[in-house]
mmCIF file of C-alpha atoms in Angstrom:
data_model
loop_
_atom_site.group_PDB
_atom_site.id
_atom_site.type_symbol
_atom_site.label_atom_id
_atom_site.label_comp_id
_atom_site.label_asym_id
_atom_site.label_seq_id
_atom_site.Cartn_x
_atom_site.Cartn_y
_atom_site.Cartn_z
ATOM 1 C CA UNK C 68 108.117 95.332 86.425
ATOM 2 C CA UNK C 69 111.684 94.188 87.046
ATOM 3 C CA UNK C 70 111.852 90.540 88.113
ATOM 4 C CA UNK C 71 114.976 88.552 88.840
ATOM 5 C CA UNK C 72 115.568 85.230 87.128
ATOM 6 C CA UNK C 73 114.648 83.359 90.309
ATOM 7 C CA UNK C 74 110.925 82.656 90.424
ATOM 8 C CA UNK C 75 108.973 84.720 92.979
ATOM 9 C CA UNK C 76 112.002 86.842 93.815
ATOM 10 C CA UNK C 77 111.318 90.482 93.005
ATOM 11 C CA UNK C 78 113.461 93.598 93.037
ATOM 12 C CA UNK C 79 111.421 96.377 94.644
ATOM 13 C CA UNK C 80 114.070 99.106 94.239
ATOM 14 C CA UNK C 81 114.380 100.578 90.763
ATOM 15 C CA UNK C 82 117.496 102.206 89.329
ATOM 16 C CA UNK C 83 116.419 105.834 89.809
ATOM 17 C CA UNK C 84 119.022 107.774 91.797
ATOM 18 C CA UNK C 85 117.729 108.920 95.189
ATOM 19 C CA UNK C 86 118.316 112.627 95.810
ATOM 20 C CA UNK C 87 117.572 112.908 99.527
ATOM 21 C CA UNK C 88 120.172 114.578 101.753
ATOM 22 C CA UNK C 89 122.957 112.321 103.070
ATOM 23 C CA UNK C 90 121.956 110.927 106.447
ATOM 24 C CA UNK C 91 118.220 111.365 105.877
ATOM 25 C CA UNK C 92 116.048 108.796 107.633
ATOM 26 C CA UNK C 93 114.058 108.296 104.432
ATOM 27 C CA UNK C 94 116.769 105.932 103.180
ATOM 28 C CA UNK C 95 116.132 103.577 106.082
ATOM 29 C CA UNK C 96 112.378 103.670 105.493
ATOM 30 C CA UNK C 97 112.755 102.727 101.823
ATOM 31 C CA UNK C 98 115.091 99.886 102.800
ATOM 32 C CA UNK C 99 112.562 98.607 105.353
ATOM 33 C CA UNK C 100 109.704 98.769 102.843
ATOM 34 C CA UNK C 101 111.597 96.920 100.111
ATOM 35 C CA UNK C 102 112.856 94.303 102.580
ATOM 36 C CA UNK C 103 109.321 93.742 103.867
ATOM 37 C CA UNK C 104 107.842 93.292 100.397
ATOM 38 C CA UNK C 105 110.659 90.955 99.376
ATOM 39 C CA UNK C 106 110.373 88.897 102.558
ATOM 40 C CA UNK C 107 106.664 88.434 101.878
ATOM 41 C CA UNK C 108 107.448 87.405 98.266
ATOM 42 C CA UNK C 109 104.862 89.841 97.014
ATOM 43 C CA UNK C 110 104.233 90.454 93.345
ATOM 44 C CA UNK C 111 104.959 94.119 92.477
ATOM 45 C CA UNK C 112 101.700 94.202 90.528
ATOM 46 C CA UNK C 113 99.803 93.634 93.778
ATOM 47 C CA UNK C 114 101.265 96.657 95.575
ATOM 48 C CA UNK C 115 100.592 100.377 95.079
ATOM 49 C CA UNK C 116 102.359 103.308 96.765
ATOM 50 C CA UNK C 117 100.555 106.641 97.175
ATOM 51 C CA UNK C 118 102.380 109.723 98.456
ATOM 52 C CA UNK C 119 101.727 113.379 99.166
ATOM 53 C CA UNK C 120 104.208 116.255 99.065
ATOM 54 C CA UNK C 121 107.568 116.876 100.703
ATOM 55 C CA UNK C 122 110.663 114.711 100.790
ATOM 56 C CA UNK C 123 108.611 111.606 101.610
ATOM 57 C CA UNK C 124 106.455 112.266 98.552
ATOM 58 C CA UNK C 125 109.301 111.121 96.320
ATOM 59 C CA UNK C 126 109.229 107.575 97.698
ATOM 60 C CA UNK C 127 107.053 105.995 94.960
ATOM 61 C CA UNK C 128 109.569 107.228 92.370
ATOM 62 C CA UNK C 129 112.191 104.900 93.863
ATOM 63 C CA UNK C 130 110.043 101.769 94.163
ATOM 64 C CA UNK C 131 109.513 99.163 91.464
ATOM 65 C CA UNK C 132 105.735 99.140 91.945
ATOM 66 C CA UNK C 133 102.831 101.227 90.711
ATOM 67 C CA UNK C 134 102.740 104.578 92.453
ATOM 68 C CA UNK C 135 101.077 107.987 92.476
ATOM 69 C CA UNK C 136 102.624 111.249 93.706
ATOM 70 C CA UNK C 137 99.522 113.197 94.728
ATOM 71 C CA UNK C 138 98.628 116.556 96.265
ATOM 72 C CA UNK C 139 99.362 118.133 99.642
ATOM 73 C CA UNK C 140 97.384 116.288 102.313
ATOM 74 C CA UNK C 141 95.419 114.150 99.835
ATOM 75 C CA UNK C 142 97.391 110.904 99.804
ATOM 76 C CA UNK C 143 94.979 109.038 102.108
ATOM 77 C CA UNK C 144 91.721 109.728 100.203
ATOM 78 C CA UNK C 145 93.448 108.897 96.929
ATOM 79 C CA UNK C 146 94.736 105.650 98.424
ATOM 80 C CA UNK C 147 91.274 104.776 99.752
ATOM 81 C CA UNK C 148 89.888 105.246 96.235
ATOM 82 C CA UNK C 149 92.471 102.793 94.891
ATOM 83 C CA UNK C 150 91.706 100.300 97.665
ATOM 84 C CA UNK C 151 87.945 100.471 97.175
ATOM 85 C CA UNK C 152 88.279 100.152 93.400
ATOM 86 C CA UNK C 153 90.340 96.978 93.833
ATOM 87 C CA UNK C 154 90.368 95.608 97.409
ATOM 88 C CA UNK C 155 92.820 92.879 96.320
ATOM 89 C CA UNK C 156 95.630 95.446 96.127
ATOM 90 C CA UNK C 157 98.008 96.211 98.984
ATOM 91 C CA UNK C 158 97.910 100.003 99.181
ATOM 92 C CA UNK C 159 100.711 101.860 100.985
ATOM 93 C CA UNK C 160 100.525 105.546 101.891
ATOM 94 C CA UNK C 161 103.870 107.353 102.213
ATOM 95 C CA UNK C 162 103.478 110.758 103.847
ATOM 96 C CA UNK C 163 105.324 113.175 106.084
ATOM 97 C CA UNK C 164 104.214 114.523 109.436
ATOM 98 C CA UNK C 165 103.604 117.919 107.858
ATOM 99 C CA UNK C 166 101.579 116.460 105.010
ATOM 100 C CA UNK C 167 99.416 113.986 106.938
ATOM 101 C CA UNK C 168 98.971 115.902 110.197
ATOM 102 C CA UNK C 169 98.443 119.484 109.006
ATOM 103 C CA UNK C 170 96.328 119.981 105.889
ATOM 104 C CA UNK C 171 95.778 116.206 105.702
ATOM 105 C CA UNK C 172 94.772 115.627 109.330
ATOM 106 C CA UNK C 173 91.047 115.472 108.538
ATOM 107 C CA UNK C 174 91.672 112.618 106.109
ATOM 108 C CA UNK C 175 93.998 110.988 108.659
ATOM 109 C CA UNK C 176 91.203 110.913 111.257
ATOM 110 C CA UNK C 177 88.573 109.880 108.702
ATOM 111 C CA UNK C 178 90.526 106.801 107.686
ATOM 112 C CA UNK C 179 90.536 105.619 111.280
ATOM 113 C CA UNK C 180 86.739 105.579 111.140
ATOM 114 C CA UNK C 181 86.652 103.765 107.796
ATOM 115 C CA UNK C 182 89.299 101.117 108.450
ATOM 116 C CA UNK C 183 89.486 100.546 104.694
ATOM 117 C CA UNK C 184 92.704 98.541 104.809
ATOM 118 C CA UNK C 185 95.326 101.039 103.576
ATOM 119 C CA UNK C 186 98.708 101.074 105.346
ATOM 120 C CA UNK C 187 99.914 104.555 106.286
ATOM 121 C CA UNK C 188 103.657 105.015 106.821
ATOM 122 C CA UNK C 189 104.143 108.420 108.437
ATOM 123 C CA UNK C 190 107.650 109.870 108.077
ATOM 124 C CA UNK C 191 108.247 111.956 111.205
ATOM 125 C CA UNK C 192 111.235 114.296 111.406
ATOM 126 C CA UNK C 193 109.295 117.186 113.052
ATOM 127 C CA UNK C 194 110.091 119.668 110.260
ATOM 128 C CA UNK C 195 109.056 120.527 106.713
ATOM 129 C CA UNK C 196 112.297 119.316 105.204
ATOM 130 C CA UNK C 197 111.617 120.123 101.553
ATOM 131 C CA UNK C 198 110.611 123.751 102.238
ATOM 132 C CA UNK C 199 113.562 124.689 104.429
ATOM 133 C CA UNK C 200 112.762 123.372 107.891
ATOM 134 C CA UNK C 201 109.647 125.086 109.209
ATOM 135 C CA UNK C 202 108.034 123.557 112.310
ATOM 136 C CA UNK C 203 105.841 120.548 111.514
ATOM 137 C CA UNK C 204 102.857 119.515 113.674
ATOM 138 C CA UNK C 205 105.003 117.002 115.608
ATOM 139 C CA UNK C 206 107.569 119.561 116.812
ATOM 140 C CA UNK C 207 107.057 120.173 120.572
ATOM 141 C CA UNK C 208 106.015 123.558 121.904
ATOM 142 C CA UNK C 209 108.998 125.761 122.722
ATOM 143 C CA UNK C 210 111.615 123.878 120.688
ATOM 144 C CA UNK C 211 113.780 125.832 118.267
ATOM 145 C CA UNK C 212 115.408 123.894 115.443
ATOM 146 C CA UNK C 213 118.163 125.611 113.455
ATOM 147 C CA UNK C 214 115.912 127.040 110.726
ATOM 148 C CA UNK C 215 113.383 128.730 113.049
ATOM 149 C CA UNK C 216 113.869 132.400 113.966
ATOM 150 C CA UNK C 217 112.186 131.778 117.350
ATOM 151 C CA UNK C 218 110.958 128.770 119.392
ATOM 152 C CA UNK C 219 107.897 126.913 118.124
ATOM 153 C CA UNK C 220 104.714 128.533 119.481
ATOM 154 C CA UNK C 221 102.321 125.699 118.576
ATOM 155 C CA UNK C 222 101.572 122.506 120.475
ATOM 156 C CA UNK C 223 102.639 119.057 119.345
ATOM 157 C CA UNK C 224 100.434 116.349 117.792
ATOM 158 C CA UNK C 225 101.178 112.793 118.918
ATOM 159 C CA UNK C 226 100.483 110.620 115.821
ATOM 160 C CA UNK C 227 100.053 107.422 117.862
ATOM 161 C CA UNK C 228 97.500 108.765 120.338
ATOM 162 C CA UNK C 229 95.629 110.530 117.527
ATOM 163 C CA UNK C 230 95.517 107.322 115.474
ATOM 164 C CA UNK C 231 94.252 105.268 118.401
ATOM 165 C CA UNK C 232 91.600 107.837 119.266
ATOM 166 C CA UNK C 233 90.540 107.944 115.602
ATOM 167 C CA UNK C 234 89.913 104.195 115.442
ATOM 168 C CA UNK C 235 92.857 102.723 113.524
ATOM 169 C CA UNK C 236 92.930 98.994 114.173
ATOM 170 C CA UNK C 237 96.738 98.690 113.825
ATOM 171 C CA UNK C 238 98.981 101.337 115.400
ATOM 172 C CA UNK C 239 102.771 101.138 115.544
ATOM 173 C CA UNK C 240 105.959 103.181 115.645
ATOM 174 C CA UNK C 241 109.349 102.442 114.156
ATOM 175 C CA UNK C 242 112.757 104.097 113.933
ATOM 176 C CA UNK C 243 114.416 104.625 110.578
ATOM 177 C CA UNK C 244 117.754 103.210 111.769
ATOM 178 C CA UNK C 245 116.169 100.027 113.169
ATOM 179 C CA UNK C 246 115.455 98.626 109.719
ATOM 180 C CA UNK C 247 114.894 95.012 110.776
ATOM 181 C CA UNK C 248 112.264 95.955 113.367
ATOM 182 C CA UNK C 249 110.598 98.404 110.974
ATOM 183 C CA UNK C 250 110.487 95.794 108.206
ATOM 184 C CA UNK C 251 108.822 93.314 110.562
ATOM 185 C CA UNK C 252 106.254 95.933 111.614
ATOM 186 C CA UNK C 253 105.439 96.696 107.976
ATOM 187 C CA UNK C 254 104.933 92.988 107.274
ATOM 188 C CA UNK C 255 102.572 92.691 110.243
ATOM 189 C CA UNK C 256 100.675 95.763 109.046
ATOM 190 C CA UNK C 257 100.258 94.396 105.511
ATOM 191 C CA UNK C 258 98.915 91.105 106.881
ATOM 192 C CA UNK C 259 96.435 92.997 109.059
ATOM 193 C CA UNK C 260 93.025 93.265 107.388
ATOM 194 C CA UNK C 261 92.160 96.779 108.547
ATOM 195 C CA UNK C 262 93.918 100.098 108.224
ATOM 196 C CA UNK C 263 97.336 100.583 109.784
ATOM 197 C CA UNK C 264 99.375 103.565 110.843
ATOM 198 C CA UNK C 265 103.134 103.254 111.319
ATOM 199 C CA UNK C 266 104.842 106.376 112.607
ATOM 200 C CA UNK C 267 108.552 106.297 111.734
ATOM 201 C CA UNK C 268 110.864 108.484 113.799
ATOM 202 C CA UNK C 269 113.723 109.780 111.693
ATOM 203 C CA UNK C 270 116.433 112.427 111.743
ATOM 204 C CA UNK C 271 116.541 115.372 109.367
ATOM 205 C CA UNK C 272 120.287 116.105 109.339
ATOM 206 C CA UNK C 273 119.797 119.309 107.366
ATOM 207 C CA UNK C 274 117.225 121.214 109.444
ATOM 208 C CA UNK C 275 116.472 119.415 112.728
ATOM 209 C CA UNK C 276 119.527 119.755 114.958
ATOM 210 C CA UNK C 277 117.644 118.585 118.088
ATOM 211 C CA UNK C 278 116.219 115.159 117.200
ATOM 212 C CA UNK C 279 119.431 113.833 115.692
ATOM 213 C CA UNK C 280 120.355 110.219 115.000
ATOM 214 C CA UNK C 281 122.353 110.025 118.247
ATOM 215 C CA UNK C 282 119.513 111.698 120.189
ATOM 216 C CA UNK C 283 117.111 108.982 119.075
ATOM 217 C CA UNK C 284 119.575 106.145 119.638
ATOM 218 C CA UNK C 285 119.959 107.181 123.272
ATOM 219 C CA UNK C 286 116.186 107.096 123.849
ATOM 220 C CA UNK C 287 114.309 104.584 121.696
ATOM 221 C CA UNK C 288 113.514 101.140 123.038
ATOM 222 C CA UNK C 289 111.474 98.213 121.707
ATOM 223 C CA UNK C 290 108.169 97.211 123.227
ATOM 224 C CA UNK C 291 108.733 93.614 122.155
ATOM 225 C CA UNK C 292 111.778 93.372 124.439
ATOM 226 C CA UNK C 293 109.218 93.144 127.242
ATOM 227 C CA UNK C 294 108.167 89.480 126.960
ATOM 228 C CA UNK C 295 104.818 90.268 128.593
ATOM 229 C CA UNK C 296 103.921 92.831 125.919
ATOM 230 C CA UNK C 297 100.928 91.683 123.862
ATOM 231 C CA UNK C 298 99.089 94.376 121.855
ATOM 232 C CA UNK C 299 96.818 92.005 119.906
ATOM 233 C CA UNK C 300 93.072 92.166 120.598
ATOM 234 C CA UNK C 301 91.227 89.003 119.580
ATOM 235 C CA UNK C 302 88.001 89.559 121.514
ATOM 236 C CA UNK C 303 86.084 92.571 122.808
ATOM 237 C CA UNK C 304 86.657 91.640 126.443
ATOM 238 C CA UNK C 305 90.391 92.418 126.287
ATOM 239 C CA UNK C 306 90.099 95.548 124.124
ATOM 240 C CA UNK C 307 89.846 98.180 126.860
ATOM 241 C CA UNK C 308 92.848 96.924 128.819
ATOM 242 C CA UNK C 309 95.142 96.610 125.783
ATOM 243 C CA UNK C 310 93.990 99.904 124.292
ATOM 244 C CA UNK C 311 94.703 101.699 127.566
ATOM 245 C CA UNK C 312 98.107 100.039 127.933
ATOM 246 C CA UNK C 313 99.157 100.957 124.395
ATOM 247 C CA UNK C 314 97.845 104.509 124.726
ATOM 248 C CA UNK C 315 99.816 105.108 127.918
ATOM 249 C CA UNK C 316 103.048 103.802 126.380
ATOM 250 C CA UNK C 317 102.557 106.027 123.342
ATOM 251 C CA UNK C 318 102.585 109.108 125.592
ATOM 252 C CA UNK C 319 106.199 108.504 126.617
ATOM 253 C CA UNK C 320 108.649 111.060 125.266
ATOM 254 C CA UNK C 321 111.962 112.478 126.350
ATOM 255 C CA UNK C 322 114.310 109.988 127.991
ATOM 256 C CA UNK C 323 112.355 106.918 126.839
ATOM 257 C CA UNK C 324 110.532 106.578 123.506
ATOM 258 C CA UNK C 325 108.783 103.312 122.700
ATOM 259 C CA UNK C 326 108.864 101.651 119.285
ATOM 260 C CA UNK C 327 106.940 98.601 118.156
ATOM 261 C CA UNK C 328 103.257 97.716 117.893
ATOM 262 C CA UNK C 329 101.080 99.573 120.399
ATOM 263 C CA UNK C 330 97.687 98.193 119.380
ATOM 264 C CA UNK C 331 96.359 95.596 116.944
ATOM 265 C CA UNK C 332 92.617 94.948 117.010
ATOM 266 C CA UNK C 333 91.472 92.037 114.846
ATOM 267 C CA UNK C 334 87.815 92.303 115.878
ATOM 268 C CA UNK C 335 87.014 95.450 113.860
ATOM 269 C CA UNK C 336 85.705 94.580 110.369
ATOM 270 C CA UNK C 337 87.362 96.372 107.480
ATOM 271 C CA UNK C 338 85.400 98.868 105.405
ATOM 272 C CA UNK C 339 85.629 96.652 102.318
ATOM 273 C CA UNK C 340 83.986 93.813 104.227
ATOM 274 C CA UNK C 341 81.339 96.156 105.613
ATOM 275 C CA UNK C 342 80.440 97.107 102.054
ATOM 276 C CA UNK C 343 79.408 93.540 101.302
ATOM 277 C CA UNK C 344 76.471 94.081 103.609
ATOM 278 C CA UNK C 345 75.232 96.727 101.171
ATOM 279 C CA UNK C 346 76.630 95.358 97.904
ATOM 280 C CA UNK C 347 76.806 91.546 98.325
ATOM 281 C CA UNK C 348 78.902 91.016 95.193
ATOM 282 C CA UNK C 349 81.340 93.847 95.908
ATOM 283 C CA UNK C 350 84.377 91.640 96.624
ATOM 284 C CA UNK C 351 83.519 89.332 93.726
ATOM 285 C CA UNK C 352 83.046 92.183 91.254
ATOM 286 C CA UNK C 353 85.000 95.210 92.541
ATOM 287 C CA UNK C 354 84.778 98.331 90.350
ATOM 288 C CA UNK C 355 88.265 97.934 88.863
ATOM 289 C CA UNK C 356 87.388 94.450 87.591
ATOM 290 C CA UNK C 357 84.157 95.429 85.863
ATOM 291 C CA UNK C 358 83.767 96.000 82.122
ATOM 292 C CA UNK C 359 82.405 99.490 81.701
ATOM 293 C CA UNK C 360 82.701 100.072 77.957
ATOM 294 C CA UNK C 361 82.700 98.226 74.672
ATOM 295 C CA UNK C 362 85.376 98.307 71.973
ATOM 296 C CA UNK C 363 84.025 101.614 70.640
ATOM 297 C CA UNK C 364 84.214 103.290 74.030
ATOM 298 C CA UNK C 365 80.500 103.403 74.750
ATOM 299 C CA UNK C 366 79.335 102.554 78.252
ATOM 300 C CA UNK C 367 77.849 99.131 78.797
ATOM 301 C CA UNK C 368 76.955 99.757 82.429
ATOM 302 C CA UNK C 369 73.285 99.157 83.122
ATOM 303 C CA UNK C 370 72.404 100.312 86.644
ATOM 304 C CA UNK C 371 69.110 98.420 86.479
ATOM 305 C CA UNK C 372 70.588 94.958 85.938
ATOM 306 C CA UNK C 373 72.141 93.134 88.851
ATOM 307 C CA UNK C 374 75.385 91.172 88.716
ATOM 308 C CA UNK C 375 73.384 87.957 88.925
ATOM 309 C CA UNK C 376 71.385 88.855 85.815
ATOM 310 C CA UNK C 377 74.594 89.599 83.926
ATOM 311 C CA UNK C 378 75.975 86.194 84.917
ATOM 312 C CA UNK C 379 72.895 84.546 83.416
ATOM 313 C CA UNK C 380 73.503 86.335 80.132
#
């Protein structure tokens, strides 16, 4: 890992040349991620980036952290495996709207139920940018971007409402050109114990000629500009009201599009903590920290012995 000479100051961008199209919102997302990790003074060895396919799938290649470029729609289950193997890691999922909300939508919903603690950053430009601009699941019914021969005939998925309905305990939306706000949201998400979903609105200057940078700039606004806005749930009594308020704001589209944190529930235990009720020593001896073989490569795992018995030895 590349470290600067100053102690605890890390460079999270490597020297690999980025090959996204000029003007792509992905650049802003990478800047927000690296700024967030630097601001939190995180050690690169404590962070892992998992991606799927598409333009967003290249993100781990450009970050100075461990990363895996996985299969179409499978970034979330892979990331959950990493998180469960070593719950001490901060696991980021980088995926596009087409990847996470089409073939990967079952895993997207399933992670809301688990609340394992992974942080999903969903790149949303409403098209399949890498495969020449087909309609993605977030493109509204009836819209015709430049690469489509006819208007979109499928309905639109709202990532925020789907995430809230699925049980994610941290739900937010950012805008790729509002890097400071997005960086702050990412930091909040990383500090949150449970799973997080951050939808990031972004232009695709090559194939989406409707949702352009100027189109978004004329419409997006920040929830936090409303001083009365408080999405944090600290007890069950206030959950219903704050969930309903966040859900209603997430339905806005057209002339006004909200960005910021819609819902943050700190009362839902994470999946890793739930596991301690079944495996008491899970957090003390997670799978990635266990010795499973000797110097000759033979297994030393004895399913009969408990961790306590091994400690006595």
